[in-house]
Amino acid sequence: MILGIDASNIRSGGGVTHLTELLREIEPASFGIKRIVIWGGDVLKGLENRPWLEKRSPVALSKGILRRALWQRFSLSKVVRNEGCDVLFIPGGSYAGNFHPVVTMSRNLLPFDMSELKRYRWSFTGFRLLLLRRSQVYSFRRVDGLIFLTDYACKAVTRITGKLNAKYCIIPHGLNARFTKTPKIQYDITKYDEAHPYRILYVSIIDLYKHQWYVVEALAILRKLGLPIVLDLIGPAYLPALKMLNAAIAQVDTDRSWVHYHGAIAFETLHKYYEQADLGLFASSCENMPNILLETMASGLPIACSNRGPMPEVLGQAGVYFDPEQPKDIARALQELIESTQLRTKLSNASYELAQQFSWKRCAQETFQFLVDVKKQKDSKCAG
């Protein structure tokens, strides 16, 4: 069996991590796969060279999004056939060619949540997300196999697409081992002061559905109660959301003495910030698979978490939940954790144990088995 992978739509972030870890953890021969041929741009430079991996970098894939889209639409199917591929895997999501069987993934839930789309109004980002919604609905209805990351995402997407003809499954992402840290001993809040404050960490892009400004307001409420807490925010920023965050900080922390926005941090060093934190917070209202929540769980931190999307599916009973758009409710959840060392100890151990089931080895094994199963199903239909 020869497997083709179209990585033309993967440029950065979680998509790169997912592809890198899949190819690092797998031994294709155990699935009857002789060769893997992958097409992509700069992302291929970061993939380890393996004897069974053949990299292809067409000139069009180093150009803009239009050139990449045209290549995928008019050239991909032809080059896949020329390589003798038996299955085509498209982890980037969208597909408009005519090769079969093809397997893709649902990676972005924003286009399928109209309440979240409305936050972007008539912006370029909103328009792009609407186009992505149309493209992915078209793709998901035509492919032979579809991978979802959570049960929540599966239900949310199929409410829009309707019943799928494709074979589909749920395969969550894994975790890099360097995030795994045995839970710390939890100390009473009286052990902290302004010189040695209690550190709350929120890692995520500054965006309209991440609600960092409400988090700032929540901490301001708690600081007025005398709690010696500080907030560390890490992640790149969407400009309109960054303006909202800066406005919130200007109102409650003019000298930025307790709100620290660190900007984007290299993924390779991110685990160090988790190690320095005392509590993890996640306030997103729309996720497909909350990788950051997984990292926080593995880092052994007690967690205050949004009650939206798939977060309860992933964190279960191992966190304290809140409404991410209500600062008073965020403050309530944080205060509940901060004032109880017993609760923090119990939940940090529970979330740490839950995180152990999310491995890239498991993700890779289940993904490649699904690719093989889709091919077998297609062969069976053709034989029938």
PDB file of C-alpha atoms in Angstrom, residues 17-263:
ATOM      1  CA  THR A  17       2.584  19.486  15.431  1.00  0.00           C
ATOM      2  CA  HIS A  18      -0.026  16.873  14.519  1.00  0.00           C
ATOM      3  CA  LEU A  19       1.657  15.916  11.239  1.00  0.00           C
ATOM      4  CA  THR A  20       5.138  15.852  12.778  1.00  0.00           C
ATOM      5  CA  GLU A  21       4.085  13.640  15.678  1.00  0.00           C
ATOM      6  CA  LEU A  22       2.094  11.231  13.484  1.00  0.00           C
ATOM      7  CA  LEU A  23       5.085  10.553  11.250  1.00  0.00           C
ATOM      8  CA  ARG A  24       7.471  10.337  14.200  1.00  0.00           C
ATOM      9  CA  GLU A  25       5.401   7.787  16.123  1.00  0.00           C
ATOM     10  CA  ILE A  26       4.399   5.430  13.331  1.00  0.00           C
ATOM     11  CA  GLU A  27       6.038   2.419  11.672  1.00  0.00           C
ATOM     12  CA  PRO A  28       4.140   2.192   8.353  1.00  0.00           C
ATOM     13  CA  ALA A  29       5.179  -1.377   7.567  1.00  0.00           C
ATOM     14  CA  SER A  30       3.095  -2.647  10.489  1.00  0.00           C
ATOM     15  CA  PHE A  31       0.037  -1.401   8.582  1.00  0.00           C
ATOM     16  CA  GLY A  32       1.158  -2.788   5.237  1.00  0.00           C
ATOM     17  CA  ILE A  33       2.274   0.649   4.011  1.00  0.00           C
ATOM     18  CA  LYS A  34       5.405   0.526   1.845  1.00  0.00           C
ATOM     19  CA  ARG A  35       5.787   4.245   1.024  1.00  0.00           C
ATOM     20  CA  ILE A  36       4.368   7.558   2.184  1.00  0.00           C
ATOM     21  CA  VAL A  37       4.505  10.409  -0.326  1.00  0.00           C
ATOM     22  CA  ILE A  38       3.808  13.860   1.094  1.00  0.00           C
ATOM     23  CA  TRP A  39       3.215  17.142  -0.750  1.00  0.00           C
ATOM     24  CA  GLY A  40       3.742  20.462   1.006  1.00  0.00           C
ATOM     25  CA  GLY A  41       5.636  23.715   1.324  1.00  0.00           C
ATOM     26  CA  ASP A  42       8.011  24.785   4.083  1.00  0.00           C
ATOM     27  CA  VAL A  43       6.367  22.419   6.558  1.00  0.00           C
ATOM     28  CA  LEU A  44       8.267  19.520   4.959  1.00  0.00           C
ATOM     29  CA  LYS A  45      11.604  20.941   6.130  1.00  0.00           C
ATOM     30  CA  GLY A  46      10.706  20.187   9.727  1.00  0.00           C
ATOM     31  CA  LEU A  47       9.800  16.537   9.103  1.00  0.00           C
ATOM     32  CA  GLU A  48      12.371  13.914   9.989  1.00  0.00           C
ATOM     33  CA  ASN A  49      13.859  12.058   7.020  1.00  0.00           C
ATOM     34  CA  ARG A  50      12.719   8.435   7.038  1.00  0.00           C
ATOM     35  CA  PRO A  51      13.484   5.701   4.468  1.00  0.00           C
ATOM     36  CA  TRP A  52       9.788   5.260   3.676  1.00  0.00           C
ATOM     37  CA  LEU A  53       8.961   9.009   3.491  1.00  0.00           C
ATOM     38  CA  GLU A  54       9.196  10.827   0.162  1.00  0.00           C
ATOM     39  CA  LYS A  55       8.785  14.602   0.211  1.00  0.00           C
ATOM     40  CA  ARG A  56       7.455  16.596  -2.744  1.00  0.00           C
ATOM     41  CA  SER A  57       7.510  20.413  -2.849  1.00  0.00           C
ATOM     42  CA  PRO A  58       5.805  21.769  -6.009  1.00  0.00           C
ATOM     43  CA  VAL A  59       6.630  25.423  -6.670  1.00  0.00           C
ATOM     44  CA  ALA A  60       2.950  26.397  -6.305  1.00  0.00           C
ATOM     45  CA  LEU A  61       2.958  25.359  -2.641  1.00  0.00           C
ATOM     46  CA  SER A  62       5.508  28.026  -1.741  1.00  0.00           C
ATOM     47  CA  LYS A  63       3.253  30.725  -3.204  1.00  0.00           C
ATOM     48  CA  GLY A  64       0.088  32.396  -1.920  1.00  0.00           C
ATOM     49  CA  ILE A  65      -3.172  30.790  -0.891  1.00  0.00           C
ATOM     50  CA  LEU A  66      -4.719  31.130  -4.376  1.00  0.00           C
ATOM     51  CA  ARG A  67      -1.841  29.267  -6.039  1.00  0.00           C
ATOM     52  CA  ARG A  68      -2.022  26.544  -3.411  1.00  0.00           C
ATOM     53  CA  ALA A  69      -5.778  26.185  -3.860  1.00  0.00           C
ATOM     54  CA  LEU A  70      -5.458  25.942  -7.641  1.00  0.00           C
ATOM     55  CA  TRP A  71      -2.726  23.324  -7.312  1.00  0.00           C
ATOM     56  CA  GLN A  72      -4.864  21.214  -5.005  1.00  0.00           C
ATOM     57  CA  ARG A  73      -7.918  21.550  -7.255  1.00  0.00           C
ATOM     58  CA  PHE A  74      -6.280  20.834 -10.609  1.00  0.00           C
ATOM     59  CA  SER A  75      -2.946  19.075  -9.972  1.00  0.00           C
ATOM     60  CA  LEU A  76      -3.153  17.049  -6.765  1.00  0.00           C
ATOM     61  CA  SER A  77      -5.310  14.181  -8.030  1.00  0.00           C
ATOM     62  CA  LYS A  78      -3.054  13.708 -11.048  1.00  0.00           C
ATOM     63  CA  VAL A  79       0.215  13.588  -9.071  1.00  0.00           C
ATOM     64  CA  VAL A  80      -1.336  11.227  -6.499  1.00  0.00           C
ATOM     65  CA  ARG A  81      -2.279   8.808  -9.276  1.00  0.00           C
ATOM     66  CA  ASN A  82       1.151   9.157 -10.879  1.00  0.00           C
ATOM     67  CA  GLU A  83       2.760   8.076  -7.586  1.00  0.00           C
ATOM     68  CA  GLY A  84       0.515   5.014  -7.461  1.00  0.00           C
ATOM     69  CA  CYS A  85      -1.089   6.005  -4.156  1.00  0.00           C
ATOM     70  CA  ASP A  86      -3.848   3.785  -2.771  1.00  0.00           C
ATOM     71  CA  VAL A  87      -5.216   6.324  -0.254  1.00  0.00           C
ATOM     72  CA  LEU A  88      -4.929  10.109   0.050  1.00  0.00           C
ATOM     73  CA  PHE A  89      -4.899  11.667   3.526  1.00  0.00           C
ATOM     74  CA  ILE A  90      -5.611  15.415   3.817  1.00  0.00           C
ATOM     75  CA  PRO A  91      -5.099  16.510   7.455  1.00  0.00           C
ATOM     76  CA  GLY A  92      -5.674  20.151   6.442  1.00  0.00           C
ATOM     77  CA  GLY A  93      -9.418  19.621   5.938  1.00  0.00           C
ATOM     78  CA  SER A  94     -10.545  20.855   2.523  1.00  0.00           C
ATOM     79  CA  TYR A  95     -10.461  18.839  -0.705  1.00  0.00           C
ATOM     80  CA  ALA A  96     -11.771  19.591  -4.188  1.00  0.00           C
ATOM     81  CA  GLY A  97     -10.099  16.927  -6.361  1.00  0.00           C
ATOM     82  CA  ASN A  98     -11.434  13.688  -7.864  1.00  0.00           C
ATOM     83  CA  PHE A  99      -9.100  11.044  -6.420  1.00  0.00           C
ATOM     84  CA  HIS A 100     -10.614   8.342  -4.201  1.00  0.00           C
ATOM     85  CA  PRO A 101     -10.426   7.052  -1.543  1.00  0.00           C
ATOM     86  CA  VAL A 102      -9.594  10.206   0.386  1.00  0.00           C
ATOM     87  CA  VAL A 103      -9.617  10.830   4.126  1.00  0.00           C
ATOM     88  CA  THR A 104      -9.684  14.271   5.702  1.00  0.00           C
ATOM     89  CA  MET A 105     -10.038  15.857   9.152  1.00  0.00           C
ATOM     90  CA  SER A 106     -12.286  18.374  10.865  1.00  0.00           C
ATOM     91  CA  ARG A 107      -9.802  20.686  12.591  1.00  0.00           C
ATOM     92  CA  ASN A 108     -11.531  24.069  12.956  1.00  0.00           C
ATOM     93  CA  LEU A 109     -14.911  24.416  14.653  1.00  0.00           C
ATOM     94  CA  LEU A 110     -15.265  28.202  14.272  1.00  0.00           C
ATOM     95  CA  PRO A 111     -16.788  27.996  10.757  1.00  0.00           C
ATOM     96  CA  PHE A 112     -19.510  25.680  12.068  1.00  0.00           C
ATOM     97  CA  ASP A 113     -20.594  27.800  15.046  1.00  0.00           C
ATOM     98  CA  MET A 114     -22.697  30.719  13.854  1.00  0.00           C
ATOM     99  CA  SER A 115     -22.810  32.363  17.296  1.00  0.00           C
ATOM    100  CA  GLU A 116     -19.001  32.531  17.227  1.00  0.00           C
ATOM    101  CA  LEU A 117     -18.869  33.659  13.596  1.00  0.00           C
ATOM    102  CA  LYS A 118     -21.062  36.639  14.484  1.00  0.00           C
ATOM    103  CA  ARG A 119     -18.306  37.988  16.713  1.00  0.00           C
ATOM    104  CA  TYR A 120     -16.310  38.830  13.563  1.00  0.00           C
ATOM    105  CA  ARG A 121     -19.181  40.713  11.886  1.00  0.00           C
ATOM    106  CA  TRP A 122     -18.228  41.828   8.356  1.00  0.00           C
ATOM    107  CA  SER A 123     -14.468  41.586   8.835  1.00  0.00           C
ATOM    108  CA  PHE A 124     -12.038  39.859   6.500  1.00  0.00           C
ATOM    109  CA  THR A 125     -11.650  37.117   9.109  1.00  0.00           C
ATOM    110  CA  GLY A 126     -15.402  36.590   9.225  1.00  0.00           C
ATOM    111  CA  PHE A 127     -15.575  36.370   5.444  1.00  0.00           C
ATOM    112  CA  ARG A 128     -12.664  33.903   5.390  1.00  0.00           C
ATOM    113  CA  LEU A 129     -14.355  31.704   7.985  1.00  0.00           C
ATOM    114  CA  LEU A 130     -17.588  31.667   5.973  1.00  0.00           C
ATOM    115  CA  LEU A 131     -15.648  30.578   2.882  1.00  0.00           C
ATOM    116  CA  LEU A 132     -13.932  27.895   4.936  1.00  0.00           C
ATOM    117  CA  ARG A 133     -17.312  26.680   6.174  1.00  0.00           C
ATOM    118  CA  ARG A 134     -18.560  26.333   2.600  1.00  0.00           C
ATOM    119  CA  SER A 135     -15.361  24.624   1.472  1.00  0.00           C
ATOM    120  CA  GLN A 136     -15.345  22.120   4.321  1.00  0.00           C
ATOM    121  CA  VAL A 137     -19.034  21.262   4.081  1.00  0.00           C
ATOM    122  CA  TYR A 138     -18.429  20.525   0.375  1.00  0.00           C
ATOM    123  CA  SER A 139     -15.366  18.436   1.225  1.00  0.00           C
ATOM    124  CA  PHE A 140     -16.880  16.481   4.098  1.00  0.00           C
ATOM    125  CA  ARG A 141     -19.833  15.446   1.970  1.00  0.00           C
ATOM    126  CA  ARG A 142     -17.535  14.034  -0.767  1.00  0.00           C
ATOM    127  CA  VAL A 143     -14.730  12.267   1.080  1.00  0.00           C
ATOM    128  CA  ASP A 144     -14.531   8.568   1.916  1.00  0.00           C
ATOM    129  CA  GLY A 145     -13.277   8.990   5.477  1.00  0.00           C
ATOM    130  CA  LEU A 146     -13.470  11.784   8.045  1.00  0.00           C
ATOM    131  CA  ILE A 147     -11.650  12.134  11.373  1.00  0.00           C
ATOM    132  CA  PHE A 148     -13.087  14.213  14.219  1.00  0.00           C
ATOM    133  CA  LEU A 149     -11.094  15.158  17.296  1.00  0.00           C
ATOM    134  CA  THR A 150     -13.944  15.103  19.837  1.00  0.00           C
ATOM    135  CA  ASP A 151     -17.493  13.826  20.039  1.00  0.00           C
ATOM    136  CA  TYR A 152     -18.669  17.414  20.564  1.00  0.00           C
ATOM    137  CA  ALA A 153     -17.042  18.497  17.280  1.00  0.00           C
ATOM    138  CA  CYS A 154     -18.571  15.541  15.441  1.00  0.00           C
ATOM    139  CA  LYS A 155     -22.076  16.506  16.544  1.00  0.00           C
ATOM    140  CA  ALA A 156     -21.548  20.232  15.859  1.00  0.00           C
ATOM    141  CA  VAL A 157     -20.251  19.652  12.321  1.00  0.00           C
ATOM    142  CA  THR A 158     -22.833  17.058  11.310  1.00  0.00           C
ATOM    143  CA  ARG A 159     -25.634  19.401  12.395  1.00  0.00           C
ATOM    144  CA  ILE A 160     -24.452  21.582   9.496  1.00  0.00           C
ATOM    145  CA  THR A 161     -23.431  18.957   6.948  1.00  0.00           C
ATOM    146  CA  GLY A 162     -26.318  16.598   7.540  1.00  0.00           C
ATOM    147  CA  LYS A 163     -25.822  12.835   7.492  1.00  0.00           C
ATOM    148  CA  LEU A 164     -22.421  11.900   6.089  1.00  0.00           C
ATOM    149  CA  ASN A 165     -21.797   9.186   3.519  1.00  0.00           C
ATOM    150  CA  ALA A 166     -18.203   8.931   4.675  1.00  0.00           C
ATOM    151  CA  LYS A 167     -16.900   6.491   7.243  1.00  0.00           C
ATOM    152  CA  TYR A 168     -15.941   8.596  10.270  1.00  0.00           C
ATOM    153  CA  CYS A 169     -14.348   8.225  13.675  1.00  0.00           C
ATOM    154  CA  ILE A 170     -13.111  10.240  16.669  1.00  0.00           C
ATOM    155  CA  ILE A 171      -9.356  10.351  17.267  1.00  0.00           C
ATOM    156  CA  PRO A 172      -8.116  12.931  19.798  1.00  0.00           C
ATOM    157  CA  HIS A 173      -4.701  14.530  19.516  1.00  0.00           C
ATOM    158  CA  GLY A 174      -1.795  13.547  21.729  1.00  0.00           C
ATOM    159  CA  LEU A 175       0.581  15.382  24.042  1.00  0.00           C
ATOM    160  CA  ASN A 176       4.283  16.096  23.935  1.00  0.00           C
ATOM    161  CA  ALA A 177       5.940  14.368  26.898  1.00  0.00           C
ATOM    162  CA  ARG A 178       7.770  17.520  27.997  1.00  0.00           C
ATOM    163  CA  PHE A 179       4.484  18.979  29.254  1.00  0.00           C
ATOM    164  CA  THR A 180       4.067  16.103  31.699  1.00  0.00           C
ATOM    165  CA  LYS A 181       4.841  17.287  35.218  1.00  0.00           C
ATOM    166  CA  THR A 182       3.824  15.595  38.458  1.00  0.00           C
ATOM    167  CA  PRO A 183       1.317  17.810  40.329  1.00  0.00           C
ATOM    168  CA  LYS A 184       2.883  20.225  42.791  1.00  0.00           C
ATOM    169  CA  ILE A 185       2.235  20.322  46.501  1.00  0.00           C
ATOM    170  CA  GLN A 186      -0.584  22.828  46.988  1.00  0.00           C
ATOM    171  CA  TYR A 187      -0.034  25.560  49.583  1.00  0.00           C
ATOM    172  CA  ASP A 188      -2.539  27.742  51.384  1.00  0.00           C
ATOM    173  CA  ILE A 189      -3.049  31.134  49.759  1.00  0.00           C
ATOM    174  CA  THR A 190      -1.715  32.784  52.949  1.00  0.00           C
ATOM    175  CA  LYS A 191       1.748  31.507  51.935  1.00  0.00           C
ATOM    176  CA  TYR A 192       1.716  33.974  49.010  1.00  0.00           C
ATOM    177  CA  ASP A 193       2.121  37.753  48.956  1.00  0.00           C
ATOM    178  CA  GLU A 194       2.792  40.550  46.460  1.00  0.00           C
ATOM    179  CA  ALA A 195       6.505  39.735  46.456  1.00  0.00           C
ATOM    180  CA  HIS A 196       5.754  36.046  45.804  1.00  0.00           C
ATOM    181  CA  PRO A 197       2.305  36.069  44.176  1.00  0.00           C
ATOM    182  CA  TYR A 198       0.026  33.194  43.199  1.00  0.00           C
ATOM    183  CA  ARG A 199       0.434  32.842  39.422  1.00  0.00           C
ATOM    184  CA  ILE A 200      -2.514  32.134  37.113  1.00  0.00           C
ATOM    185  CA  LEU A 201      -1.619  31.130  33.546  1.00  0.00           C
ATOM    186  CA  TYR A 202      -3.785  31.419  30.438  1.00  0.00           C
ATOM    187  CA  VAL A 203      -2.131  30.216  27.218  1.00  0.00           C
ATOM    188  CA  SER A 204      -4.035  30.935  24.003  1.00  0.00           C
ATOM    189  CA  ILE A 205      -4.226  33.273  21.049  1.00  0.00           C
ATOM    190  CA  ILE A 206      -5.772  36.630  21.991  1.00  0.00           C
ATOM    191  CA  ASP A 207      -8.988  36.335  20.004  1.00  0.00           C
ATOM    192  CA  LEU A 208     -12.667  37.191  20.173  1.00  0.00           C
ATOM    193  CA  TYR A 209     -13.719  33.746  21.394  1.00  0.00           C
ATOM    194  CA  LYS A 210     -10.957  33.467  23.993  1.00  0.00           C
ATOM    195  CA  HIS A 211     -12.273  36.229  26.327  1.00  0.00           C
ATOM    196  CA  GLN A 212      -9.006  37.350  27.939  1.00  0.00           C
ATOM    197  CA  TRP A 213     -10.554  40.758  28.827  1.00  0.00           C
ATOM    198  CA  TYR A 214     -13.215  39.045  30.960  1.00  0.00           C
ATOM    199  CA  VAL A 215     -10.457  37.083  32.688  1.00  0.00           C
ATOM    200  CA  VAL A 216      -8.681  40.353  33.521  1.00  0.00           C
ATOM    201  CA  GLU A 217     -11.920  41.736  34.988  1.00  0.00           C
ATOM    202  CA  ALA A 218     -12.353  38.561  37.049  1.00  0.00           C
ATOM    203  CA  LEU A 219      -8.886  38.819  38.554  1.00  0.00           C
ATOM    204  CA  ALA A 220      -9.488  42.479  39.365  1.00  0.00           C
ATOM    205  CA  ILE A 221     -12.506  41.382  41.422  1.00  0.00           C
ATOM    206  CA  LEU A 222     -10.368  38.913  43.361  1.00  0.00           C
ATOM    207  CA  ARG A 223      -7.516  41.348  43.905  1.00  0.00           C
ATOM    208  CA  LYS A 224      -9.976  43.768  45.498  1.00  0.00           C
ATOM    209  CA  LEU A 225     -10.648  40.982  48.013  1.00  0.00           C
ATOM    210  CA  GLY A 226      -6.948  41.041  48.878  1.00  0.00           C
ATOM    211  CA  LEU A 227      -5.829  37.897  47.059  1.00  0.00           C
ATOM    212  CA  PRO A 228      -2.154  38.226  45.952  1.00  0.00           C
ATOM    213  CA  ILE A 229      -2.657  36.910  42.420  1.00  0.00           C
ATOM    214  CA  VAL A 230      -1.122  37.767  39.055  1.00  0.00           C
ATOM    215  CA  LEU A 231      -2.092  36.778  35.516  1.00  0.00           C
ATOM    216  CA  ASP A 232       0.267  35.564  32.807  1.00  0.00           C
ATOM    217  CA  LEU A 233      -1.158  35.637  29.265  1.00  0.00           C
ATOM    218  CA  ILE A 234       0.709  33.896  26.453  1.00  0.00           C
ATOM    219  CA  GLY A 235      -0.125  33.741  22.759  1.00  0.00           C
ATOM    220  CA  PRO A 236      -0.166  35.657  19.487  1.00  0.00           C
ATOM    221  CA  ALA A 237      -2.934  38.205  18.950  1.00  0.00           C
ATOM    222  CA  TYR A 238      -5.792  39.035  16.613  1.00  0.00           C
ATOM    223  CA  LEU A 239      -5.663  42.848  16.584  1.00  0.00           C
ATOM    224  CA  PRO A 240      -9.335  43.665  17.381  1.00  0.00           C
ATOM    225  CA  ALA A 241      -9.199  41.285  20.365  1.00  0.00           C
ATOM    226  CA  LEU A 242      -5.854  42.699  21.521  1.00  0.00           C
ATOM    227  CA  LYS A 243      -7.402  46.177  21.604  1.00  0.00           C
ATOM    228  CA  MET A 244     -10.181  44.853  23.854  1.00  0.00           C
ATOM    229  CA  LEU A 245      -7.622  43.226  26.128  1.00  0.00           C
ATOM    230  CA  ASN A 246      -5.494  46.371  26.383  1.00  0.00           C
ATOM    231  CA  ALA A 247      -8.587  48.459  27.177  1.00  0.00           C
ATOM    232  CA  ALA A 248      -9.502  46.078  30.010  1.00  0.00           C
ATOM    233  CA  ILE A 249      -5.959  46.176  31.414  1.00  0.00           C
ATOM    234  CA  ALA A 250      -5.887  49.987  31.238  1.00  0.00           C
ATOM    235  CA  GLN A 251      -8.994  50.151  33.430  1.00  0.00           C
ATOM    236  CA  VAL A 252      -7.838  47.862  36.244  1.00  0.00           C
ATOM    237  CA  ASP A 253      -4.021  47.652  36.078  1.00  0.00           C
ATOM    238  CA  THR A 254      -2.662  50.877  34.655  1.00  0.00           C
ATOM    239  CA  ASP A 255       0.960  50.132  35.547  1.00  0.00           C
ATOM    240  CA  ARG A 256       0.651  46.475  34.477  1.00  0.00           C
ATOM    241  CA  SER A 257       1.874  45.273  37.829  1.00  0.00           C
ATOM    242  CA  TRP A 258      -0.228  42.093  37.881  1.00  0.00           C
ATOM    243  CA  VAL A 259      -1.323  41.473  34.268  1.00  0.00           C
ATOM    244  CA  HIS A 260       1.595  40.276  32.157  1.00  0.00           C
ATOM    245  CA  TYR A 261       1.061  39.688  28.443  1.00  0.00           C
ATOM    246  CA  HIS A 262       4.114  37.867  27.094  1.00  0.00           C
ATOM    247  CA  GLY A 263       3.053  37.668  23.442  1.00  0.00           C
TER     248      GLY A 263
END
